[in-house]
C-alpha positions as a printed NumPy array, in Angstrom:
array([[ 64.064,  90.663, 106.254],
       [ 63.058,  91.85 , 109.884],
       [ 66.406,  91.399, 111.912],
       [ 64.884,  92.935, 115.437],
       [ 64.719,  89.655, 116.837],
       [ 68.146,  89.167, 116.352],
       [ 69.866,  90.899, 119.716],
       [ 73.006,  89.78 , 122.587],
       [ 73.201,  91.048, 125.957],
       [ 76.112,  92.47 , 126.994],
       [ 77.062,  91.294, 130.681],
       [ 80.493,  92.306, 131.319],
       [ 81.469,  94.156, 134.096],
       [ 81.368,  98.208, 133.786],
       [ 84.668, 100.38 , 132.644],
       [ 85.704, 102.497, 135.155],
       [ 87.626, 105.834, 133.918],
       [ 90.428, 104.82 , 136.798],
       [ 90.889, 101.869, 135.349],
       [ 91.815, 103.215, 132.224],
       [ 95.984, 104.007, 131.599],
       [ 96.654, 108.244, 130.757],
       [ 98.018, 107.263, 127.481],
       [ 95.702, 105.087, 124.89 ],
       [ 98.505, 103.297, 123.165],
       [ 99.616, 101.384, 126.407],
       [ 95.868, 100.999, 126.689],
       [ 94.929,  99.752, 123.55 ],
       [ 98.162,  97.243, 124.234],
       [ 96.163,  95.736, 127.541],
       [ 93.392,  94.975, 125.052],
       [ 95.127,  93.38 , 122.302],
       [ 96.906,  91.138, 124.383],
       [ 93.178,  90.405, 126.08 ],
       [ 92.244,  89.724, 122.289],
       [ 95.577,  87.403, 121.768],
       [ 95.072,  85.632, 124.977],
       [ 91.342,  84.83 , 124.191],
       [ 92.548,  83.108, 120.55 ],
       [ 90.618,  85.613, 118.64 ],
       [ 90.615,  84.811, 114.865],
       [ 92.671,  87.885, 113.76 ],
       [ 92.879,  89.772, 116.276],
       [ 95.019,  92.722, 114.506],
       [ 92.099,  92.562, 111.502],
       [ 90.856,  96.334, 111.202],
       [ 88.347,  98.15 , 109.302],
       [ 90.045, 101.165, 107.63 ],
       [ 88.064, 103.693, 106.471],
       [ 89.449, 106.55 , 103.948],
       [ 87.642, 109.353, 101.801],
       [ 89.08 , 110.797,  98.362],
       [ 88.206, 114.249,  96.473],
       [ 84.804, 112.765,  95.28 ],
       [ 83.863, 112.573,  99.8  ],
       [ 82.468, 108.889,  99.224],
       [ 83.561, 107.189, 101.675],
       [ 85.247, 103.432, 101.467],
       [ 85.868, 101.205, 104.14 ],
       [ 87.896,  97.65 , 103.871],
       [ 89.896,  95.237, 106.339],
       [ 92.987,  95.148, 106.465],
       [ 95.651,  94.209, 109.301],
       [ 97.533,  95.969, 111.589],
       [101.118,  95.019, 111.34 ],
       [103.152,  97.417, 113.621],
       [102.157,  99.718, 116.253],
       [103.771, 102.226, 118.583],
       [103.542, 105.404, 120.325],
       [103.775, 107.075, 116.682],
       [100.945, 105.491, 115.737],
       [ 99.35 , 102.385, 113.52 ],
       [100.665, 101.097, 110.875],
       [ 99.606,  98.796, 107.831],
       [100.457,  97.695, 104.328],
       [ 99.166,  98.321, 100.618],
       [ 99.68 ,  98.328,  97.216],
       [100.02 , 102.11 ,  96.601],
       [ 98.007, 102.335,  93.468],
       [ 95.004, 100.514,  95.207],
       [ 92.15 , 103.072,  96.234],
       [ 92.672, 103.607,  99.525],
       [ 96.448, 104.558,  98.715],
       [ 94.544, 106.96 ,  96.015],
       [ 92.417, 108.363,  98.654],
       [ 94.398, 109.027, 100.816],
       [ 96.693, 111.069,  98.935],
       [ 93.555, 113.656,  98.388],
       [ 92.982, 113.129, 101.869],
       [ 95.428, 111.983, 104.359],
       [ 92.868, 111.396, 107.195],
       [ 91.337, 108.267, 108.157],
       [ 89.69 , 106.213, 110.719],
       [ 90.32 , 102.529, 112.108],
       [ 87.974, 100.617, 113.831],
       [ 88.905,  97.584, 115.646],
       [ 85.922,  95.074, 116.649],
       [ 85.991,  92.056, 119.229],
       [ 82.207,  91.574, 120.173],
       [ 82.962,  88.462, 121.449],
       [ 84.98 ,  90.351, 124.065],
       [ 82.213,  93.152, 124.071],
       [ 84.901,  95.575, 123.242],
       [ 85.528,  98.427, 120.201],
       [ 88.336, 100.636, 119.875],
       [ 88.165, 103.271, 117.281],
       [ 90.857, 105.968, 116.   ],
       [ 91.086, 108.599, 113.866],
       [ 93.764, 110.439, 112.511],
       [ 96.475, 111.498, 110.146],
       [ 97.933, 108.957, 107.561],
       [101.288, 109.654, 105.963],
       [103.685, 106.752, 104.411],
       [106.243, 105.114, 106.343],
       [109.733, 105.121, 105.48 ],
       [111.435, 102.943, 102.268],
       [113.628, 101.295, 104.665],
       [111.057,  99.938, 107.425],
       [108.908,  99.019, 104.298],
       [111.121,  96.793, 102.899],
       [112.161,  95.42 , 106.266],
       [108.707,  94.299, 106.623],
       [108.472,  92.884, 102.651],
       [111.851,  90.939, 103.159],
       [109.687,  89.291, 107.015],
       [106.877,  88.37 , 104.339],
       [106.42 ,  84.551, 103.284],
       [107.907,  84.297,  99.922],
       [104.068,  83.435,  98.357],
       [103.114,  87.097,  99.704],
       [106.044,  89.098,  98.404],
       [105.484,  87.767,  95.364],
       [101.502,  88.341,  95.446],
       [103.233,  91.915,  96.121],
       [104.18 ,  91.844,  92.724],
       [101.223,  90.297,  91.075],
       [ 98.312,  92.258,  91.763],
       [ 97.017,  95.419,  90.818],
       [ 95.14 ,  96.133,  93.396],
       [ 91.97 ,  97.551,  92.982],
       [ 91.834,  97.504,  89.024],
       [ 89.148,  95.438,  87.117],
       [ 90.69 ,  92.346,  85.484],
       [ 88.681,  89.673,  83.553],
       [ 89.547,  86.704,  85.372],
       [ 91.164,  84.61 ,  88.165],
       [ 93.335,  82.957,  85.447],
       [ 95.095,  85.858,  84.689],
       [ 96.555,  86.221,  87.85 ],
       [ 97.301,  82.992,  88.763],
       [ 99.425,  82.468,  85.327],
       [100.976,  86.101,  86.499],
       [102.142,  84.046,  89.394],
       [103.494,  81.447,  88.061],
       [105.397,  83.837,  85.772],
       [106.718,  85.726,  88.616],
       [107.703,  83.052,  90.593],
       [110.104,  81.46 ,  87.543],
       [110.963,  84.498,  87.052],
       [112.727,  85.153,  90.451],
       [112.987,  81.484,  91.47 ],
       [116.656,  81.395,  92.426],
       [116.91 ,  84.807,  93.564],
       [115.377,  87.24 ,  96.676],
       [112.289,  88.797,  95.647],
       [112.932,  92.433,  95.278],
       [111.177,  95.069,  96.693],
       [108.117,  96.718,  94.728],
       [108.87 , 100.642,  94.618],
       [104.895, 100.741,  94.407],
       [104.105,  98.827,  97.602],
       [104.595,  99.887, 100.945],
       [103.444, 100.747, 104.394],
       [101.187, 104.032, 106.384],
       [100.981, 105.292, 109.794],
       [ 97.857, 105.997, 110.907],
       [ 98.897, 108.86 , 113.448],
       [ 96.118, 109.104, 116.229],
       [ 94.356, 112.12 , 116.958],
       [ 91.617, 110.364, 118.922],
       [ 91.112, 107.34 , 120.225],
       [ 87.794, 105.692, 121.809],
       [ 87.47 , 102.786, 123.936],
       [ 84.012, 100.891, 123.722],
       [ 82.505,  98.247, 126.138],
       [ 79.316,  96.775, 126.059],
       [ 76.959,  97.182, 128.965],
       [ 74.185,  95.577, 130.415],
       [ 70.778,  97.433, 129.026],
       [ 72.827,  99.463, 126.381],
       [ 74.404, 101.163, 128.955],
       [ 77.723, 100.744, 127.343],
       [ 80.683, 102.472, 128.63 ],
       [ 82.565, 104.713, 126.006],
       [ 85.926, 106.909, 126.713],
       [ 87.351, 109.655, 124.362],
       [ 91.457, 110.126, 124.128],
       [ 92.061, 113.586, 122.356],
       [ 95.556, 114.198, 121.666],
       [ 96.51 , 117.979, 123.092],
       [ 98.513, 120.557, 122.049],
       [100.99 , 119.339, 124.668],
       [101.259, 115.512, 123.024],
       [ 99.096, 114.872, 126.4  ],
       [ 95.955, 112.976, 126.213],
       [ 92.133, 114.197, 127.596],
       [ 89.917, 111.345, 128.759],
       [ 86.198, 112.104, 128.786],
       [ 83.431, 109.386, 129.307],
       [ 80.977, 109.5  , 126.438],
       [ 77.102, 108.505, 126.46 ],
       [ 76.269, 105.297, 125.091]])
């Protein structure tokens, strides 16, 4: 199928490098609230892309739950692949993608887990359906069908139907600890406007403007 036909102009104004903040987290907060504000259907939906000992490399979506100046941080099962993966190789890149706002932000850099304690804080926030679908799937593994894990379910939930759900000891949450982080916005004639944050020695952050 011949998709060249298929093509958006981008008309939003140009990204100047002084409108930019020094440090890309405050940044990167200016353009999530833009998402929030503009109702985006999951707006904190981001593809994470990890590589294990074999170098192929996976991608998925998964959702940003918690960020900060230490970095980005999301949830998994951690027997699923990209829990595997990334404990050959604790490095991996996010990509976040509005086009309806004409806007990218990507980021690479280190993954380690987060701590028991703020895991657990965020599995006890979880809807009680979730913490138990915690519990019920292992993720990543080939089953034979959908009816096995809806009757694991239902088992679960009898199981610990008067009681709190506990906490998995194999489920829990990473940082994705930025090394760089790039700002995309579309531009009239493909002229889009890219800038580069590289963390320095320092903990300060270089700004460079990159070709489109």
């Amino acid at each position: 199928m011949d998709l060249s036909h298929i093509r958006s102009e981008y008309m939003t104004k140009p990204l100047h490098r002084e409108s930019l903040d020094a440090n890309p987290i405050r940044q990167f907060e200016y353009w999530f609230n833009d998402a929030l504000e503009a109702k985006l259907i999951d707006p904190n939906a981001m593809t994470l892309a990890t590589t294990g000992d074999d170098m192929l490399p996976s991608v998925r979506t998964v959702l940003l739950k918690i960020f900060d100046h230490k970095g980005f941080v999301f949830f998994s099962n951690k027997q699923s692949e990209k829990a595997q993966q990334i404990s050959q190789n604790p490095q991996a890149a996010l990509l976040f993608t509005w086009l309806s706002l004409h806007r990218q932000i990507k980021i690479q850099g280190h993954v380690e887990e987060i701590s028991k304690t703020d895991s657990m804080k965020y599995f006890l926030s979880r809807p009680k359906g979730s913490q138990i679908g915690a519990w019920v799937s292992s993720q990543s593994k080939v089953i034979q069908s959908r009816a096995i894990l809806e009757a694991k379910f239902e088992e679960i939930k009898n199981k610990f139907l008067k009681g709190k759900i506990p906490f998995p000891d194999f489920w829990g949450g990473y940082i994705v600890k930025p090394i760089k982080i790039e700002f995309w916005q579309g531009g009239q004639n493909r002229l889009h406007d890219r800038f580069l944050y590289t963390k320095q020695q320092d903990e300060s952050w270089k700004i460079e403007r990159l070709a489109p």
